[in-house]
Amino acid sequence: MIFFQDLEEGAEIGTSISEEKTLSVIDLIVNGGAGSIIIIAVLFVLLFTALYIYFERIFAIKAASKIDKNFMNQIRDHVMSGKLEAAKLLCAQTDSPVARLTEKGVSRIGKPLDDINTAIENAGTLEVYKLEKNVSVLATVAGAAPMIGFLGTVIGMILAFHEMASSGGQAEMGSLASGIYTAMTTTVAGLVVGIIAYIGYNHLVNRTDKVVHKMEANAVEFLDLLNEPI
């Protein structure tokens, strides 16, 4: 009986130890104090902002990259046959950067080729600006989030050493360790938000570059069309 009683007491002690070692993320945030909570809240706002911008831009870029493969063939037929109004109407009905650049070029037909090229380039600059709208915010979040996380850790370390200094070096190691690893959660959170924003930023840049290349290719094709003999 004594043997089984000892086993039960040992199991209870092991259970209590395992319970003490188990600590959820929410506990880490809450136990970090007001500073940790504020910093985690700021990082959460940055994460929400980064995700919103990423998905909003990815859908906008995806819509901008869609264009009928026969669009330029139809433009060619209209221009070669002198139906400029039909070409403008086709461009107006096609909601894409390529169509808007082509419409700008069609509206300049009859003027020097340099003027047409300049008009297309100016319109292209505006279209690229629309595609890159708010993308720079992702780059800012990618750089700022880890720094904010490190700030939380430094604040936690300062508070931990302040407690040690205030206690005359007699502070319990358990309380110090608890404060330190709780403060480190802000660093982890900052790095996670920064990595997500960085990956999202680079993906958007790559997708935008593909649309820009498509715009440039169609602009060159349109200018070549104007140089063809009628």
Short mmCIF file of C-alpha atoms in Angstrom, two decimals:
data_model
loop_
_atom_site.label_atom_id
_atom_site.label_comp_id
_atom_site.label_asym_id
_atom_site.label_seq_id
_atom_site.Cartn_x
_atom_site.Cartn_y
_atom_site.Cartn_z
CA MET A 1 0.00 0.00 0.00
CA ILE A 2 2.84 2.37 0.85
CA PHE A 3 4.47 1.57 -2.50
CA PHE A 4 1.33 2.43 -4.50
CA GLN A 5 0.80 5.55 -2.41
CA ASP A 6 4.34 6.68 -3.27
CA LEU A 7 3.64 6.03 -6.94
CA GLU A 8 0.49 8.11 -6.81
CA GLU A 9 2.29 10.96 -5.07
CA GLY A 10 5.09 10.79 -7.66
CA ALA A 11 2.55 10.86 -10.48
CA GLU A 12 0.87 13.89 -8.93
CA ILE A 13 4.22 15.65 -8.59
CA GLY A 14 5.09 14.82 -12.23
CA THR A 15 1.71 16.07 -13.36
CA SER A 16 2.11 19.32 -11.44
CA ILE A 17 5.61 19.80 -12.90
CA SER A 18 4.34 19.21 -16.44
CA GLU A 19 1.49 21.62 -15.83
CA GLU A 20 3.92 24.25 -14.62
CA LYS A 21 6.10 23.80 -17.71
CA THR A 22 3.14 24.09 -20.08
CA LEU A 23 2.60 27.70 -21.06
CA SER A 24 0.38 28.92 -23.86
CA VAL A 25 1.14 31.78 -26.22
CA ILE A 26 -1.63 33.85 -24.64
CA ASP A 27 -0.04 33.34 -21.22
CA LEU A 28 3.31 34.50 -22.57
CA ILE A 29 1.73 37.66 -23.96
CA VAL A 30 -0.34 38.44 -20.88
CA ASN A 31 2.45 37.70 -18.40
CA GLY A 32 4.79 40.04 -20.25
CA GLY A 33 3.14 43.07 -18.74
CA ALA A 34 1.57 46.13 -20.31
CA GLY A 35 4.58 46.86 -22.53
CA SER A 36 4.54 43.40 -24.07
CA ILE A 37 0.79 43.53 -24.64
CA ILE A 38 1.03 46.91 -26.36
CA ILE A 39 3.87 45.79 -28.63
CA ILE A 40 2.11 42.53 -29.53
CA ALA A 41 -1.04 44.54 -30.30
CA VAL A 42 0.96 46.86 -32.60
CA LEU A 43 2.47 43.84 -34.35
CA PHE A 44 -0.98 42.32 -34.78
CA VAL A 45 -2.19 45.53 -36.43
CA LEU A 46 0.84 45.46 -38.73
CA LEU A 47 0.14 41.82 -39.61
CA PHE A 48 -3.49 42.58 -40.42
CA THR A 49 -2.42 45.56 -42.55
CA ALA A 50 0.16 43.49 -44.42
CA LEU A 51 -2.29 40.68 -45.15
CA TYR A 52 -5.00 43.10 -46.28
CA ILE A 53 -2.66 44.93 -48.66
CA TYR A 54 -1.25 41.66 -50.00
CA PHE A 55 -4.59 40.09 -50.87
CA GLU A 56 -6.06 43.37 -52.17
CA ARG A 57 -3.06 43.90 -54.46
CA ILE A 58 -2.83 40.28 -55.59
CA PHE A 59 -6.45 40.37 -56.80
CA ALA A 60 -5.91 43.75 -58.48
CA ILE A 61 -2.75 42.56 -60.25
CA LYS A 62 -4.44 39.33 -61.30
CA ALA A 63 -7.30 41.31 -62.83
CA ALA A 64 -4.86 43.65 -64.59
CA SER A 65 -2.96 40.75 -66.15
CA LYS A 66 -6.06 39.33 -67.84
CA ILE A 67 -6.49 40.29 -71.48
CA ASP A 68 -7.93 38.61 -74.55
CA LYS A 69 -5.25 37.04 -76.72
CA ASN A 70 -7.03 38.37 -79.81
CA PHE A 71 -7.10 41.94 -78.48
CA MET A 72 -4.08 43.17 -80.41
CA ASN A 73 -5.23 41.33 -83.55
CA GLN A 74 -8.56 43.16 -83.39
CA ILE A 75 -6.76 46.45 -82.81
CA ARG A 76 -4.56 45.72 -85.81
CA ASP A 77 -7.59 45.04 -88.02
CA HIS A 78 -9.36 48.23 -86.90
CA VAL A 79 -6.27 50.43 -87.35
CA MET A 80 -5.31 48.96 -90.73
CA SER A 81 -8.86 49.49 -91.97
CA GLY A 82 -8.98 53.05 -90.59
CA LYS A 83 -11.67 52.30 -88.01
CA LEU A 84 -10.08 54.27 -85.19
CA GLU A 85 -13.33 54.83 -83.33
CA ALA A 86 -13.96 51.08 -83.28
CA ALA A 87 -10.45 50.57 -81.92
CA LYS A 88 -11.06 53.16 -79.18
CA LEU A 89 -14.37 51.53 -78.30
CA LEU A 90 -12.70 48.14 -78.02
CA CYS A 91 -10.06 49.60 -75.72
CA ALA A 92 -12.71 51.30 -73.59
CA GLN A 93 -14.61 48.03 -73.21
CA THR A 94 -11.47 46.17 -72.11
CA ASP A 95 -10.58 47.02 -68.53
CA SER A 96 -6.82 46.41 -68.39
CA PRO A 97 -3.62 48.48 -68.39
CA VAL A 98 -2.70 47.16 -71.85
CA ALA A 99 -6.01 48.37 -73.25
CA ARG A 100 -5.62 51.81 -71.68
CA LEU A 101 -2.12 52.18 -73.10
CA THR A 102 -3.35 51.11 -76.52
CA GLU A 103 -6.24 53.56 -76.32
CA LYS A 104 -3.81 56.36 -75.56
CA GLY A 105 -1.76 55.38 -78.60
CA VAL A 106 -4.81 55.08 -80.88
CA SER A 107 -5.99 58.55 -79.84
CA ARG A 108 -2.61 59.95 -80.97
CA ILE A 109 -2.59 58.32 -84.41
CA GLY A 110 -1.77 60.95 -87.02
CA LYS A 111 0.81 62.65 -84.85
CA PRO A 112 4.60 62.03 -84.96
CA LEU A 113 5.64 58.62 -83.72
CA ASP A 114 7.73 60.17 -80.94
CA ASP A 115 4.64 61.92 -79.57
CA ILE A 116 2.71 58.64 -79.61
CA ASN A 117 5.56 56.86 -77.85
CA THR A 118 5.78 59.58 -75.20
CA ALA A 119 2.02 59.45 -74.59
CA ILE A 120 2.15 55.67 -74.14
CA GLU A 121 5.13 55.93 -71.76
CA ASN A 122 3.35 58.54 -69.64
CA ALA A 123 0.22 56.41 -69.49
CA GLY A 124 2.37 53.41 -68.62
CA THR A 125 3.93 55.26 -65.70
CA LEU A 126 0.47 55.96 -64.28
CA GLU A 127 -0.55 52.32 -64.72
CA VAL A 128 2.56 51.09 -62.93
CA TYR A 129 1.85 53.51 -60.10
CA LYS A 130 -1.66 52.05 -59.79
CA LEU A 131 -0.29 48.51 -59.72
CA GLU A 132 2.27 49.38 -57.03
CA LYS A 133 -0.26 51.18 -54.84
CA ASN A 134 0.46 50.54 -51.12
CA VAL A 135 3.02 47.84 -51.96
CA SER A 136 5.73 49.94 -50.33
CA VAL A 137 3.80 49.64 -47.05
CA LEU A 138 4.62 45.92 -47.06
CA ALA A 139 8.31 46.74 -47.32
CA THR A 140 7.95 49.13 -44.38
CA VAL A 141 6.19 46.47 -42.30
CA ALA A 142 8.84 43.90 -43.23
CA GLY A 143 11.55 46.20 -41.88
CA ALA A 144 9.70 47.74 -38.93
CA ALA A 145 8.08 44.62 -37.40
CA PRO A 146 11.34 42.89 -36.34
CA MET A 147 12.65 46.17 -34.94
CA ILE A 148 9.48 46.64 -32.89
CA GLY A 149 9.82 43.06 -31.67
CA PHE A 150 13.42 43.68 -30.62
CA LEU A 151 12.28 46.84 -28.85
CA GLY A 152 9.89 44.76 -26.75
CA THR A 153 12.67 42.35 -25.86
CA VAL A 154 15.03 45.15 -24.85
CA ILE A 155 12.34 46.70 -22.68
CA GLY A 156 11.74 43.32 -21.03
CA MET A 157 15.46 42.86 -20.40
CA ILE A 158 15.71 46.34 -18.89
CA LEU A 159 12.82 45.61 -16.55
CA ALA A 160 14.36 42.26 -15.57
CA PHE A 161 17.73 43.80 -14.73
CA HIS A 162 16.00 46.69 -12.97
CA GLU A 163 14.27 44.15 -10.74
CA MET A 164 17.62 42.51 -10.06
CA ALA A 165 19.20 45.84 -9.20
CA SER A 166 16.28 46.87 -7.00
CA SER A 167 16.48 43.64 -5.01
CA GLY A 168 20.17 44.08 -4.38
CA GLY A 169 21.04 41.11 -6.53
CA GLN A 170 18.77 38.81 -4.50
CA ALA A 171 16.05 38.47 -7.16
CA GLU A 172 14.85 34.94 -7.81
CA MET A 173 16.21 33.42 -11.00
CA GLY A 174 12.80 31.97 -11.76
CA SER A 175 11.13 35.37 -11.89
CA LEU A 176 13.99 36.79 -13.96
CA ALA A 177 13.92 33.90 -16.43
CA SER A 178 10.16 34.17 -16.71
CA GLY A 179 10.37 37.85 -17.55
CA ILE A 180 13.15 37.32 -20.06
CA TYR A 181 11.57 34.51 -22.08
CA THR A 182 8.23 36.30 -21.96
CA ALA A 183 9.91 39.40 -23.39
CA MET A 184 11.45 37.25 -26.13
CA THR A 185 7.96 36.53 -27.43
CA THR A 186 7.88 40.04 -28.89
CA THR A 187 10.98 39.22 -30.92
CA VAL A 188 9.38 36.04 -32.25
CA ALA A 189 6.18 37.89 -33.09
CA GLY A 190 8.11 40.67 -34.82
CA LEU A 191 10.12 38.22 -36.90
CA VAL A 192 7.01 36.29 -37.92
CA VAL A 193 5.22 39.46 -39.06
CA GLY A 194 8.36 40.71 -40.82
CA ILE A 195 8.88 37.42 -42.68
CA ILE A 196 5.25 37.30 -43.84
CA ALA A 197 5.38 40.93 -45.04
CA TYR A 198 8.74 40.38 -46.77
CA ILE A 199 7.54 37.31 -48.66
CA GLY A 200 4.31 39.06 -49.62
CA TYR A 201 6.20 42.14 -50.83
CA ASN A 202 8.55 40.16 -53.06
CA HIS A 203 5.70 38.13 -54.50
CA LEU A 204 3.78 41.28 -55.38
CA VAL A 205 6.87 42.81 -56.97
CA ASN A 206 7.36 39.74 -59.14
CA ARG A 207 3.72 39.70 -60.21
CA THR A 208 3.83 43.43 -60.97
CA ASP A 209 6.97 43.01 -63.08
CA LYS A 210 5.20 40.40 -65.20
CA VAL A 211 2.31 42.79 -65.88
CA VAL A 212 4.74 45.61 -66.70
CA HIS A 213 6.60 43.38 -69.16
CA LYS A 214 3.30 42.49 -70.81
CA MET A 215 2.45 46.19 -71.08
CA GLU A 216 5.83 46.94 -72.66
CA ALA A 217 5.49 44.08 -75.13
CA ASN A 218 2.06 45.24 -76.26
CA ALA A 219 3.25 48.84 -76.53
CA VAL A 220 6.12 47.74 -78.79
CA GLU A 221 3.70 45.67 -80.85
CA PHE A 222 1.40 48.66 -81.25
CA LEU A 223 4.25 50.95 -82.32
CA ASP A 224 5.41 48.33 -84.82
CA LEU A 225 1.88 48.25 -86.16
CA LEU A 226 2.02 51.98 -86.87
CA ASN A 227 5.26 51.50 -88.80
CA GLU A 228 3.77 48.86 -91.06
CA PRO A 229 2.94 49.99 -94.58
CA ILE A 230 -0.78 50.39 -95.22
#
